[in-house]
Amino acid sequence: MYPAPFLYHRPSGLHQALELLSRHKTDGVILAGGQSLVPRMNLRQETPKNVVDLNRIADLSTLAVVDDVLEIGAMVRHQSLCWDAEVSGLSLPSGFAQLLGRMAGAIGNLPIRLRGTIGGSLANASPKAQWALLSLLLDADIVIENAGGARCERYAEFLNRDGRTTLKPGDMITRVKIKVPSAHWRYGFAQLAPQQNRPTSAFALAAVTLQDACVRDCRIAVGACTPVPCRLQALEDWLSGRPASVDGGNDLADVAKAAVRQQAFDLEPYLEHLAAVAITRAVAQALGH
Amino acid sequence: MEDTELHTVSFKLNGHVQVLQVAPRRSLTHVLDQECGMKSARVGCGQGDCGSCTVSVDGVPIRGCLLFAVQADGADIRTAEALADPAMLAAIRKAFKKHRAIQCGYCTPGFMILAEYILRNALPLDQAVQTLSANLCRCTGYSPIVSAVTELLALRAENGCGP
Ligand SMILES: Cc1cc2nc3c(=O)[nH]c(=O)nc-3n(C[C@H](O)[C@H](O)[C@H](O)COP(=O)(O)OP(=O)(O)OC[C@H]3O[C@@H](n4cnc5c(N)ncnc54)[C@H](O)[C@@H]3O)c2cc1C
Ligand code: FES
Ligand code: FES
């Protein structure tokens, strides 16, 4: 199993990488962690003539909080966000730091997480990607650069409804920016897969704040079972203002199902069911049940 | 297009420096096998799914089928033939044998790399099992592999350091 021949480029700086990408717009590809690209190259589903390896560009691997915004370099590996040593220095609210670790830890398995990157995951735009779900829920900004300049796009604009991104030949994601949520937010994340470490069938992410034992703000997103991750406005409206003791009983599951149907009307019934299960679990976790 | 371009790469393999000329499309696993004579890691799926290609790169387990050998320039690579510490390698072999964690053996070198990582980092049992679940084994049913690693972790805890 050999990929088709290609020319290999290993730029040591961002500028040089962007130049290379602009020069090879028609037949060049970015190699980040290689955990999605190389399987496709091995099957010759992709046969790029020029491969630009970002692994030696140190600037792309930084993780920092700047003015209350978490900035994650495109080449930050999934596993880095699981390691206390790397995340604890950022002084993030503990619930948020834990959420990052849990979501990163839910990706594939250790060797995959040690290589795969957040930038690669967002560019790859698989509907089953945990980072896509997180980016949608927290309104992440994606910083994209090319030889001509830089732009910044809200995740909901970056990913089209058809599952394609706004990336054009020559573009590179360089950073992801997430406004650090205040410490009041509580989170729930649930992922359903036929087996641990197998691709997930449905996952859901919920974030809530409480006031006087009632839900004040609430954001809920579901993914993997839908073509793209989606926010569930109808469920968010229903949950807002309700007592935090609202249980995962029938009402919540029914409203969740209806909200999913609004976003994706032709789901297989079993996927709709899995979505509802993931959502009720995520909401229950966020509410502290 | 033929392989018009060869790259010089140099890496440390099981403690010895290797300098090679490779075409960029060749995976690390292929090069270790065909150029360096390290046959333990082998390509199964080439898709990142099975883990039979797992080698240790700079101290962590990596899918060798998804890393081009040119990318390993400057890296410190270990294969199951010579894991970091000979005493640990011997202990892993003994435990795998005792618990019958090997049948056809196709997956074994990959699991040995994972086991060595687990032991070196003294992972708690739940994380150890989670780490082992990265690789596939079609023969043993996994529980013998888990038993072997559980025993190795217990030995390590008794001795205070590596078994
Ligand atoms: C066995 C296995 C299980 C997996 N399980 C999961 C899972 O559960 N959840 C999950 O989310 N993912 C999973 N993955 C995929 C994994 O997370 C990949 O790491 C990720 O999808 C791609 O990241 P990468 O860094 O490896 O990118 P690459 O494979 O290097 O690149 C992927 C694509 O993105 C482009 N690209 C990469 N970086 C950039 C950039 N900075 N700017 C613009 N374009 C770029 C590349 O050109 C390529 O087209 C799994 C993979 C395997 C093999
Ligand atoms: S050969 Fe590398 S994971 Fe199967
Ligand atoms: S022993 Fe045969 S695949 Fe594991």
Short mmCIF file of C-alpha atoms and ligand atoms in Angstrom, two decimals:
data_model
loop_
_atom_site.label_atom_id
_atom_site.label_comp_id
_atom_site.label_asym_id
_atom_site.label_seq_id
_atom_site.Cartn_x
_atom_site.Cartn_y
_atom_site.Cartn_z
CA MET A 1 0.00 0.00 0.00
CA TYR A 2 1.87 3.02 -1.32
CA PRO A 3 0.58 6.51 -1.99
CA ALA A 4 1.25 7.93 -5.45
CA PRO A 5 4.63 9.71 -5.70
CA PHE A 6 4.77 13.32 -4.57
CA LEU A 7 7.24 16.07 -3.87
CA TYR A 8 7.76 16.72 -0.18
CA HIS A 9 8.22 20.21 1.26
CA ARG A 10 9.09 20.94 4.86
CA PRO A 11 8.91 24.68 5.46
CA SER A 12 10.30 25.90 8.78
CA GLY A 13 8.25 29.08 8.90
CA LEU A 14 4.69 30.15 8.25
CA HIS A 15 5.61 32.61 5.51
CA GLN A 16 7.51 29.98 3.56
CA ALA A 17 4.62 27.53 3.94
CA LEU A 18 2.08 30.04 2.62
CA GLU A 19 4.37 30.80 -0.34
CA LEU A 20 4.62 27.09 -1.15
CA LEU A 21 0.86 26.66 -0.93
CA SER A 22 0.30 29.60 -3.21
CA ARG A 23 2.81 28.25 -5.72
CA HIS A 24 1.16 24.81 -5.72
CA LYS A 25 -2.45 25.91 -5.57
CA THR A 26 -3.70 23.36 -8.08
CA ASP A 27 -1.85 20.27 -6.90
CA GLY A 28 -0.60 20.97 -3.37
CA VAL A 29 -1.94 19.76 -0.06
CA ILE A 30 -1.23 20.51 3.59
CA LEU A 31 0.06 17.65 5.74
CA ALA A 32 -0.73 18.23 9.41
CA GLY A 33 -1.11 15.19 11.67
CA GLY A 34 -1.71 13.00 8.64
CA GLN A 35 -4.35 10.97 10.50
CA SER A 36 -7.05 11.65 7.90
CA LEU A 37 -5.01 12.66 4.85
CA VAL A 38 -2.53 9.77 4.80
CA PRO A 39 -5.21 7.03 4.98
CA ARG A 40 -6.77 8.63 1.88
CA MET A 41 -3.38 8.89 0.17
CA ASN A 42 -2.66 5.26 1.01
CA LEU A 43 -5.86 4.31 -0.82
CA ARG A 44 -4.98 6.78 -3.60
CA GLN A 45 -8.25 8.57 -3.05
CA GLU A 46 -6.00 11.60 -2.93
CA THR A 47 -2.93 11.93 -5.13
CA PRO A 48 -1.41 15.34 -4.46
CA LYS A 49 1.73 16.22 -6.43
CA ASN A 50 3.09 18.46 -3.68
CA VAL A 51 2.81 17.87 0.04
CA VAL A 52 3.54 20.75 2.42
CA ASP A 53 4.36 19.40 5.89
CA LEU A 54 3.51 21.84 8.71
CA ASN A 55 5.06 19.73 11.47
CA ARG A 56 8.24 21.81 11.84
CA ILE A 57 6.53 25.20 12.13
CA ALA A 58 6.78 25.89 15.84
CA ASP A 59 4.56 29.01 15.68
CA LEU A 60 1.56 26.87 14.81
CA SER A 61 1.75 24.80 18.00
CA THR A 62 1.21 27.49 20.60
CA LEU A 63 -1.56 27.40 23.17
CA ALA A 64 -2.28 30.66 24.98
CA VAL A 65 -4.95 32.85 26.51
CA VAL A 66 -4.81 36.40 25.15
CA ASP A 67 -7.32 38.96 26.47
CA ASP A 68 -9.69 36.26 27.67
CA VAL A 69 -9.55 34.47 24.36
CA LEU A 70 -8.15 30.95 24.17
CA GLU A 71 -5.94 30.76 21.09
CA ILE A 72 -5.17 27.26 19.89
CA GLY A 73 -2.52 26.95 17.18
CA ALA A 74 -3.60 24.84 14.21
CA MET A 75 -0.89 22.25 14.90
CA VAL A 76 -1.82 21.69 18.55
CA ARG A 77 -2.33 17.93 18.87
CA HIS A 78 -5.58 16.54 20.24
CA GLN A 79 -3.68 14.89 23.08
CA SER A 80 -2.14 18.19 24.25
CA LEU A 81 -5.58 19.27 25.42
CA CYS A 82 -5.84 16.11 27.55
CA TRP A 83 -2.61 16.80 29.39
CA ASP A 84 -2.95 18.82 32.58
CA ALA A 85 0.61 20.03 32.22
CA GLU A 86 -0.25 21.86 29.00
CA VAL A 87 -3.69 23.14 29.94
CA SER A 88 -3.27 24.02 33.63
CA GLY A 89 -0.86 26.88 32.87
CA LEU A 90 -3.65 28.67 31.01
CA SER A 91 -5.75 29.27 34.17
CA LEU A 92 -8.98 28.38 32.40
CA PRO A 93 -12.18 27.93 34.45
CA SER A 94 -11.95 24.33 35.65
CA GLY A 95 -15.21 23.21 34.03
CA PHE A 96 -14.06 24.51 30.67
CA ALA A 97 -10.60 22.96 30.96
CA GLN A 98 -12.19 19.63 31.86
CA LEU A 99 -14.52 19.87 28.89
CA LEU A 100 -11.61 20.41 26.50
CA GLY A 101 -9.84 17.37 27.98
CA ARG A 102 -12.93 15.19 27.81
CA MET A 103 -13.69 16.09 24.22
CA ALA A 104 -10.08 15.66 23.11
CA GLY A 105 -9.92 12.34 24.96
CA ALA A 106 -12.99 11.12 23.08
CA ILE A 107 -11.16 11.36 19.74
CA GLY A 108 -10.04 8.03 18.27
CA ASN A 109 -7.27 6.53 20.39
CA LEU A 110 -3.94 7.55 21.89
CA PRO A 111 -1.65 7.22 18.83
CA ILE A 112 -4.22 9.12 16.73
CA ARG A 113 -4.55 11.86 19.36
CA LEU A 114 -0.77 12.20 19.66
CA ARG A 115 -0.49 13.13 15.96
CA GLY A 116 -3.87 14.54 14.90
CA THR A 117 -4.28 18.30 15.14
CA ILE A 118 -7.17 20.68 15.76
CA GLY A 119 -6.48 22.56 12.52
CA GLY A 120 -6.49 19.32 10.54
CA SER A 121 -9.71 18.26 12.19
CA LEU A 122 -11.47 21.55 11.38
CA ALA A 123 -10.19 21.58 7.78
CA ASN A 124 -11.19 17.96 7.35
CA ALA A 125 -14.71 18.86 8.57
CA SER A 126 -15.89 15.35 9.32
CA PRO A 127 -19.40 15.43 10.81
CA LYS A 128 -18.07 13.10 13.51
CA ALA A 129 -15.34 15.48 14.69
CA GLN A 130 -15.52 16.56 18.32
CA TRP A 131 -13.79 19.88 17.56
CA ALA A 132 -16.51 20.76 15.05
CA LEU A 133 -19.18 20.32 17.73
CA LEU A 134 -17.22 22.40 20.25
CA SER A 135 -16.43 25.13 17.72
CA LEU A 136 -20.07 25.47 16.79
CA LEU A 137 -21.35 25.57 20.36
CA LEU A 138 -18.79 28.10 21.58
CA ASP A 139 -18.78 30.25 18.42
CA ALA A 140 -15.11 29.66 17.74
CA ASP A 141 -13.35 32.00 15.30
CA ILE A 142 -11.20 30.30 12.70
CA VAL A 143 -8.15 32.28 11.59
CA ILE A 144 -7.25 31.53 7.98
CA GLU A 145 -4.15 32.80 6.20
CA ASN A 146 -2.87 32.68 2.66
CA ALA A 147 -0.05 34.38 0.77
CA GLY A 148 -2.36 37.37 0.24
CA GLY A 149 -3.37 38.01 3.86
CA ALA A 150 -5.48 36.76 6.74
CA ARG A 151 -9.17 36.51 7.58
CA CYS A 152 -11.19 35.35 10.53
CA GLU A 153 -14.47 33.46 10.26
CA ARG A 154 -17.05 32.43 12.83
CA TYR A 155 -17.33 28.64 12.80
CA ALA A 156 -20.98 28.75 11.68
CA GLU A 157 -19.88 30.70 8.59
CA PHE A 158 -16.72 28.66 8.03
CA LEU A 159 -18.71 25.43 7.68
CA ASN A 160 -21.44 25.46 5.04
CA ARG A 161 -24.65 23.51 5.54
CA ASP A 162 -23.48 21.03 2.89
CA GLY A 163 -20.49 20.11 5.05
CA ARG A 164 -17.91 21.98 2.98
CA THR A 165 -15.69 24.64 4.46
CA THR A 166 -14.83 28.04 3.01
CA LEU A 167 -11.18 26.99 2.61
CA LYS A 168 -9.81 27.72 -0.88
CA PRO A 169 -6.62 26.39 -2.47
CA GLY A 170 -3.69 28.18 -0.83
CA ASP A 171 -5.55 28.74 2.45
CA MET A 172 -4.26 27.54 5.78
CA ILE A 173 -5.99 27.53 9.16
CA THR A 174 -3.43 28.99 11.52
CA ARG A 175 -5.36 29.39 14.77
CA VAL A 176 -8.67 28.78 16.46
CA LYS A 177 -9.92 31.41 18.88
CA ILE A 178 -12.48 30.67 21.56
CA LYS A 179 -13.70 33.32 23.97
CA VAL A 180 -13.07 31.85 27.42
CA PRO A 181 -16.53 31.36 28.95
CA SER A 182 -17.08 32.68 32.47
CA ALA A 183 -16.74 30.21 35.32
CA HIS A 184 -20.56 30.08 35.73
CA TRP A 185 -21.00 27.88 32.72
CA ARG A 186 -21.48 24.17 33.33
CA TYR A 187 -21.08 21.58 30.62
CA GLY A 188 -22.26 18.17 29.59
CA PHE A 189 -20.86 16.04 26.78
CA ALA A 190 -22.16 12.65 25.75
CA GLN A 191 -20.97 10.48 22.92
CA LEU A 192 -22.54 7.24 21.72
CA ALA A 193 -20.51 4.74 19.75
CA PRO A 194 -21.03 1.04 19.07
CA GLN A 195 -17.77 0.43 20.92
CA GLN A 196 -15.21 2.60 22.64
CA ASN A 197 -12.67 3.96 20.15
CA ARG A 198 -14.95 3.34 17.17
CA PRO A 199 -16.45 6.22 15.20
CA THR A 200 -19.25 7.82 17.14
CA SER A 201 -22.87 7.52 15.99
CA ALA A 202 -24.14 10.59 17.83
CA PHE A 203 -22.76 13.13 20.25
CA ALA A 204 -24.18 16.13 22.04
CA LEU A 205 -22.78 19.05 23.94
CA ALA A 206 -24.71 21.22 26.38
CA ALA A 207 -23.66 24.36 28.24
CA VAL A 208 -25.86 26.06 30.82
CA THR A 209 -25.76 28.71 33.49
CA LEU A 210 -28.14 28.61 36.42
CA GLN A 211 -29.84 31.33 38.44
CA ASP A 212 -32.04 30.67 41.46
CA ALA A 213 -32.00 26.95 40.62
CA CYS A 214 -33.38 27.67 37.15
CA VAL A 215 -31.70 27.48 33.77
CA ARG A 216 -30.70 30.95 32.66
CA ASP A 217 -28.55 30.65 29.54
CA CYS A 218 -28.33 27.50 27.57
CA ARG A 219 -26.66 26.25 24.42
CA ILE A 220 -27.08 22.78 23.00
CA ALA A 221 -25.57 21.21 19.91
CA VAL A 222 -25.77 17.76 18.41
CA GLY A 223 -23.65 16.10 15.76
CA ALA A 224 -22.23 12.96 14.15
CA CYS A 225 -25.74 11.72 13.29
CA THR A 226 -26.45 14.86 11.25
CA PRO A 227 -24.55 15.91 8.09
CA VAL A 228 -23.10 18.87 10.00
CA PRO A 229 -23.23 19.64 13.71
CA CYS A 230 -26.20 21.86 14.59
CA ARG A 231 -27.46 24.04 17.42
CA LEU A 232 -30.89 23.10 18.73
CA GLN A 233 -32.64 26.43 19.11
CA ALA A 234 -36.05 24.89 19.89
CA LEU A 235 -34.66 22.86 22.76
CA GLU A 236 -32.62 25.78 24.07
CA ASP A 237 -35.79 27.92 24.17
CA TRP A 238 -37.72 25.16 25.90
CA LEU A 239 -35.06 24.61 28.55
CA SER A 240 -34.38 28.26 29.37
CA GLY A 241 -36.12 29.31 32.57
CA ARG A 242 -37.00 25.77 33.61
CA PRO A 243 -35.98 24.49 37.05
CA ALA A 244 -32.55 22.85 37.05
CA SER A 245 -34.22 19.76 38.46
CA VAL A 246 -35.97 19.14 35.13
CA ASP A 247 -35.28 15.48 34.61
CA GLY A 248 -34.22 13.49 31.62
CA GLY A 249 -37.77 12.09 31.44
CA ASN A 250 -40.01 11.90 28.43
CA ASP A 251 -40.62 15.59 27.88
CA LEU A 252 -36.97 16.46 27.46
CA ALA A 253 -36.38 13.50 25.14
CA ASP A 254 -39.44 14.37 23.05
CA VAL A 255 -38.52 18.02 22.73
CA ALA A 256 -34.96 16.98 21.87
CA LYS A 257 -36.24 14.67 19.14
CA ALA A 258 -38.46 17.36 17.68
CA ALA A 259 -35.60 19.85 17.76
CA VAL A 260 -33.34 17.40 15.94
CA ARG A 261 -36.06 16.78 13.34
CA GLN A 262 -36.25 20.50 12.70
CA GLN A 263 -32.56 20.48 11.79
CA ALA A 264 -32.38 17.17 9.95
CA PHE A 265 -35.79 15.95 8.84
CA ASP A 266 -34.78 12.73 7.09
CA LEU A 267 -32.73 11.00 9.79
CA GLU A 268 -33.10 7.25 10.26
CA PRO A 269 -35.36 6.69 13.29
CA TYR A 270 -32.57 4.92 15.21
CA LEU A 271 -30.24 7.90 14.70
CA GLU A 272 -32.95 10.25 15.89
CA HIS A 273 -33.26 8.07 18.97
CA LEU A 274 -29.48 8.06 19.55
CA ALA A 275 -29.41 11.83 19.14
CA ALA A 276 -32.14 12.21 21.77
CA VAL A 277 -30.27 9.90 24.16
CA ALA A 278 -27.01 11.81 23.71
CA ILE A 279 -28.79 15.14 24.20
CA THR A 280 -30.64 14.10 27.37
CA ARG A 281 -27.40 12.74 28.84
CA ALA A 282 -25.47 15.88 28.00
CA VAL A 283 -28.19 18.11 29.45
CA ALA A 284 -28.46 16.01 32.61
CA GLN A 285 -24.69 16.23 33.08
CA ALA A 286 -24.68 19.98 32.60
CA LEU A 287 -27.49 20.37 35.13
CA GLY A 288 -25.52 18.24 37.57
CA HIS A 289 -27.92 15.30 37.78
CA MET B 1 5.21 10.49 -12.00
CA GLU B 2 8.01 8.32 -10.71
CA ASP B 3 9.92 8.90 -7.46
CA THR B 4 12.19 11.56 -8.83
CA GLU B 5 13.15 12.88 -5.47
CA LEU B 6 15.03 11.15 -2.66
CA HIS B 7 15.52 12.72 0.76
CA THR B 8 18.31 12.04 3.18
CA VAL B 9 16.91 11.26 6.61
CA SER B 10 18.71 10.44 9.75
CA PHE B 11 17.14 9.09 12.90
CA LYS B 12 18.07 7.05 15.90
CA LEU B 13 16.68 3.53 15.65
CA ASN B 14 16.85 1.44 18.82
CA GLY B 15 19.80 3.52 19.96
CA HIS B 16 21.78 3.52 16.71
CA VAL B 17 21.92 6.37 14.23
CA GLN B 18 20.69 5.51 10.74
CA VAL B 19 21.21 7.62 7.66
CA LEU B 20 19.06 6.69 4.68
CA GLN B 21 17.87 7.89 1.30
CA VAL B 22 14.11 7.60 1.01
CA ALA B 23 11.35 8.55 -1.40
CA PRO B 24 8.83 10.75 0.43
CA ARG B 25 5.88 8.43 -0.16
CA ARG B 26 7.36 5.58 1.85
CA SER B 27 5.89 5.05 5.30
CA LEU B 28 8.09 4.77 8.35
CA THR B 29 6.92 1.19 8.89
CA HIS B 30 7.99 0.18 5.36
CA VAL B 31 11.38 1.79 5.71
CA LEU B 32 12.05 0.23 9.11
CA ASP B 33 11.20 -3.16 7.66
CA GLN B 34 12.79 -2.96 4.21
CA GLU B 35 15.83 -0.75 4.81
CA CYS B 36 16.62 -1.27 8.48
CA GLY B 37 15.68 -4.93 8.98
CA MET B 38 13.34 -4.18 11.86
CA LYS B 39 10.51 -6.53 10.95
CA SER B 40 8.40 -6.34 14.10
CA ALA B 41 6.11 -3.49 13.10
CA ARG B 42 4.10 -4.35 10.01
CA VAL B 43 1.45 -2.68 7.95
CA GLY B 44 -1.98 -4.22 8.36
CA CYS B 45 -4.64 -1.77 7.26
CA GLY B 46 -2.62 1.32 6.34
CA GLN B 47 -5.62 3.29 7.62
CA GLY B 48 -4.72 3.98 11.24
CA ASP B 49 -7.29 1.44 12.43
CA CYS B 50 -5.43 -1.69 13.50
CA GLY B 51 -2.20 -0.56 15.18
CA SER B 52 0.00 -3.43 13.97
CA CYS B 53 2.38 -0.74 12.61
CA THR B 54 2.78 1.01 15.99
CA VAL B 55 6.30 2.14 16.85
CA SER B 56 7.61 4.46 19.52
CA VAL B 57 8.65 7.87 18.15
CA ASP B 58 10.26 10.27 20.63
CA GLY B 59 8.84 8.21 23.49
CA VAL B 60 5.22 7.94 22.37
CA PRO B 61 3.33 5.29 20.37
CA ILE B 62 2.68 6.39 16.79
CA ARG B 63 0.97 4.77 13.79
CA GLY B 64 3.96 4.00 11.54
CA CYS B 65 1.70 3.59 8.51
CA LEU B 66 0.56 7.22 8.76
CA LEU B 67 4.00 8.79 9.19
CA PHE B 68 6.21 9.19 6.15
CA ALA B 69 9.78 8.16 6.86
CA VAL B 70 11.04 11.58 5.73
CA GLN B 71 9.02 13.09 8.57
CA ALA B 72 11.00 11.07 11.12
CA ASP B 73 14.19 13.00 10.38
CA GLY B 74 15.91 13.59 13.72
CA ALA B 75 13.52 11.38 15.69
CA ASP B 76 14.31 8.76 18.32
CA ILE B 77 12.58 5.57 17.22
CA ARG B 78 12.12 2.34 19.11
CA THR B 79 10.63 -0.88 17.81
CA ALA B 80 9.59 -4.00 19.68
CA GLU B 81 12.99 -5.56 18.87
CA ALA B 82 14.68 -3.27 21.36
CA LEU B 83 12.39 -1.33 23.63
CA ALA B 84 14.12 1.26 25.77
CA ASP B 85 15.09 -0.89 28.69
CA PRO B 86 16.19 -4.54 28.19
CA ALA B 87 14.87 -5.56 31.62
CA MET B 88 11.47 -4.15 30.79
CA LEU B 89 11.47 -5.83 27.39
CA ALA B 90 12.24 -9.17 29.03
CA ALA B 91 9.46 -8.65 31.58
CA ILE B 92 6.94 -7.77 28.87
CA ARG B 93 7.90 -10.85 26.85
CA LYS B 94 7.60 -13.07 29.91
CA ALA B 95 4.21 -11.71 30.92
CA PHE B 96 2.81 -11.94 27.37
CA LYS B 97 3.97 -15.56 27.21
CA LYS B 98 2.67 -16.46 30.66
CA HIS B 99 -0.79 -14.99 30.00
CA ARG B 100 -0.93 -16.33 26.44
CA ALA B 101 -1.35 -12.83 25.14
CA ILE B 102 0.11 -14.02 21.83
CA GLN B 103 -1.54 -16.32 19.32
CA CYS B 104 -0.75 -15.60 15.68
CA GLY B 105 1.50 -12.76 16.79
CA TYR B 106 0.58 -10.28 14.08
CA CYS B 107 -0.57 -7.66 16.57
CA THR B 108 1.99 -8.42 19.27
CA PRO B 109 4.78 -5.91 18.48
CA GLY B 110 2.20 -3.10 18.43
CA PHE B 111 0.81 -4.17 21.79
CA MET B 112 4.36 -4.40 23.21
CA ILE B 113 4.95 -0.78 22.25
CA LEU B 114 1.72 0.22 24.00
CA ALA B 115 2.63 -1.90 27.04
CA GLU B 116 6.04 -0.26 27.31
CA TYR B 117 4.46 3.21 27.15
CA ILE B 118 1.92 2.23 29.83
CA LEU B 119 4.66 0.90 32.13
CA ARG B 120 7.09 3.76 31.61
CA ASN B 121 4.35 6.25 32.50
CA ALA B 122 2.86 4.04 35.24
CA LEU B 123 -0.66 4.63 33.92
CA PRO B 124 -3.53 3.71 36.24
CA LEU B 125 -5.33 0.52 35.19
CA ASP B 126 -8.35 2.22 33.59
CA GLN B 127 -6.10 4.39 31.44
CA ALA B 128 -3.94 1.38 30.64
CA VAL B 129 -6.96 -0.54 29.32
CA GLN B 130 -8.10 2.52 27.39
CA THR B 131 -4.62 2.83 25.86
CA LEU B 132 -4.55 -0.86 24.89
CA SER B 133 -7.89 -0.44 23.15
CA ALA B 134 -6.07 1.53 20.43
CA ASN B 135 -4.94 -1.68 18.73
CA LEU B 136 -6.80 -4.62 17.26
CA CYS B 137 -6.17 -8.29 17.96
CA ARG B 138 -8.20 -10.87 16.04
CA CYS B 139 -7.06 -13.88 18.10
CA THR B 140 -6.75 -13.47 21.84
CA GLY B 141 -9.98 -11.70 22.73
CA TYR B 142 -7.90 -9.04 24.50
CA SER B 143 -8.34 -10.23 28.08
CA PRO B 144 -5.01 -12.14 28.07
CA ILE B 145 -3.27 -8.94 26.90
CA VAL B 146 -4.99 -6.93 29.62
CA SER B 147 -4.02 -9.57 32.22
CA ALA B 148 -0.39 -9.43 31.13
CA VAL B 149 -0.27 -5.65 31.38
CA THR B 150 -2.15 -5.69 34.70
CA GLU B 151 0.46 -8.03 36.13
CA LEU B 152 3.31 -5.91 34.78
CA LEU B 153 1.79 -2.80 36.38
CA ALA B 154 1.42 -4.62 39.70
CA LEU B 155 5.07 -5.76 39.51
CA ARG B 156 6.13 -2.25 38.75
CA ALA B 157 4.20 -0.87 41.73
CA GLU B 158 5.80 -3.55 44.00
CA ASN B 159 9.31 -2.75 42.83
CA GLY B 160 8.77 0.96 43.02
CA CYS B 161 9.98 1.42 39.45
CA GLY B 162 10.25 -0.58 36.22
CA PRO B 163 9.78 -4.36 36.49
C1 LIG C 1 -8.44 5.29 13.62
C2 LIG C 1 -8.84 6.74 13.59
C3 LIG C 1 -9.84 7.19 14.44
C4 LIG C 1 -10.22 8.54 14.44
N1 LIG C 1 -11.20 8.96 15.29
C5 LIG C 1 -11.58 10.24 15.29
C6 LIG C 1 -12.60 10.71 16.17
O1 LIG C 1 -13.17 9.96 16.95
N2 LIG C 1 -12.93 12.03 16.13
C7 LIG C 1 -12.30 12.90 15.28
O2 LIG C 1 -12.62 14.09 15.30
N3 LIG C 1 -11.34 12.49 14.45
C8 LIG C 1 -10.97 11.19 14.43
N4 LIG C 1 -9.98 10.79 13.57
C9 LIG C 1 -9.36 11.78 12.67
C10 LIG C 1 -8.28 12.54 13.40
O3 LIG C 1 -8.83 13.34 14.42
C11 LIG C 1 -7.49 13.45 12.49
O4 LIG C 1 -6.40 13.84 13.26
C12 LIG C 1 -8.15 14.71 12.00
O5 LIG C 1 -9.38 14.48 11.40
C13 LIG C 1 -7.29 15.41 10.95
O6 LIG C 1 -6.24 16.05 11.56
P1 LIG C 1 -4.76 15.85 11.08
O7 LIG C 1 -3.97 16.84 11.82
O8 LIG C 1 -4.38 14.44 11.20
O9 LIG C 1 -4.88 16.34 9.56
P2 LIG C 1 -4.34 15.72 8.20
O10 LIG C 1 -4.78 14.31 8.08
O11 LIG C 1 -2.91 16.02 8.05
O12 LIG C 1 -5.16 16.63 7.18
C14 LIG C 1 -6.56 16.47 6.99
C15 LIG C 1 -7.04 17.44 5.91
O13 LIG C 1 -7.00 18.79 6.39
C16 LIG C 1 -6.10 19.59 5.63
N5 LIG C 1 -5.39 20.43 6.61
C17 LIG C 1 -4.67 19.99 7.68
N6 LIG C 1 -4.24 21.04 8.42
C18 LIG C 1 -4.70 22.16 7.82
C19 LIG C 1 -4.60 23.56 8.13
N7 LIG C 1 -3.94 23.99 9.21
N8 LIG C 1 -5.19 24.44 7.30
C20 LIG C 1 -5.90 24.01 6.20
N9 LIG C 1 -6.02 22.71 5.87
C21 LIG C 1 -5.43 21.78 6.67
C22 LIG C 1 -5.21 18.61 4.91
O14 LIG C 1 -4.72 19.15 3.73
C23 LIG C 1 -6.15 17.45 4.68
O15 LIG C 1 -6.98 17.69 3.57
C24 LIG C 1 -9.59 9.44 13.56
C25 LIG C 1 -8.57 9.00 12.69
C26 LIG C 1 -8.21 7.65 12.69
C27 LIG C 1 -7.16 7.19 11.75
S1 FES C 2 -1.31 -0.57 9.56
FE1 FES C 2 -1.15 1.23 10.67
S2 FES C 2 -2.92 1.16 11.82
FE2 FES C 2 -3.21 -0.58 10.59
S1 FES C 3 -2.47 -12.62 18.33
FE1 FES C 3 -3.33 -12.77 16.35
S2 FES C 3 -3.97 -10.74 16.02
FE2 FES C 3 -3.39 -10.68 18.06
#
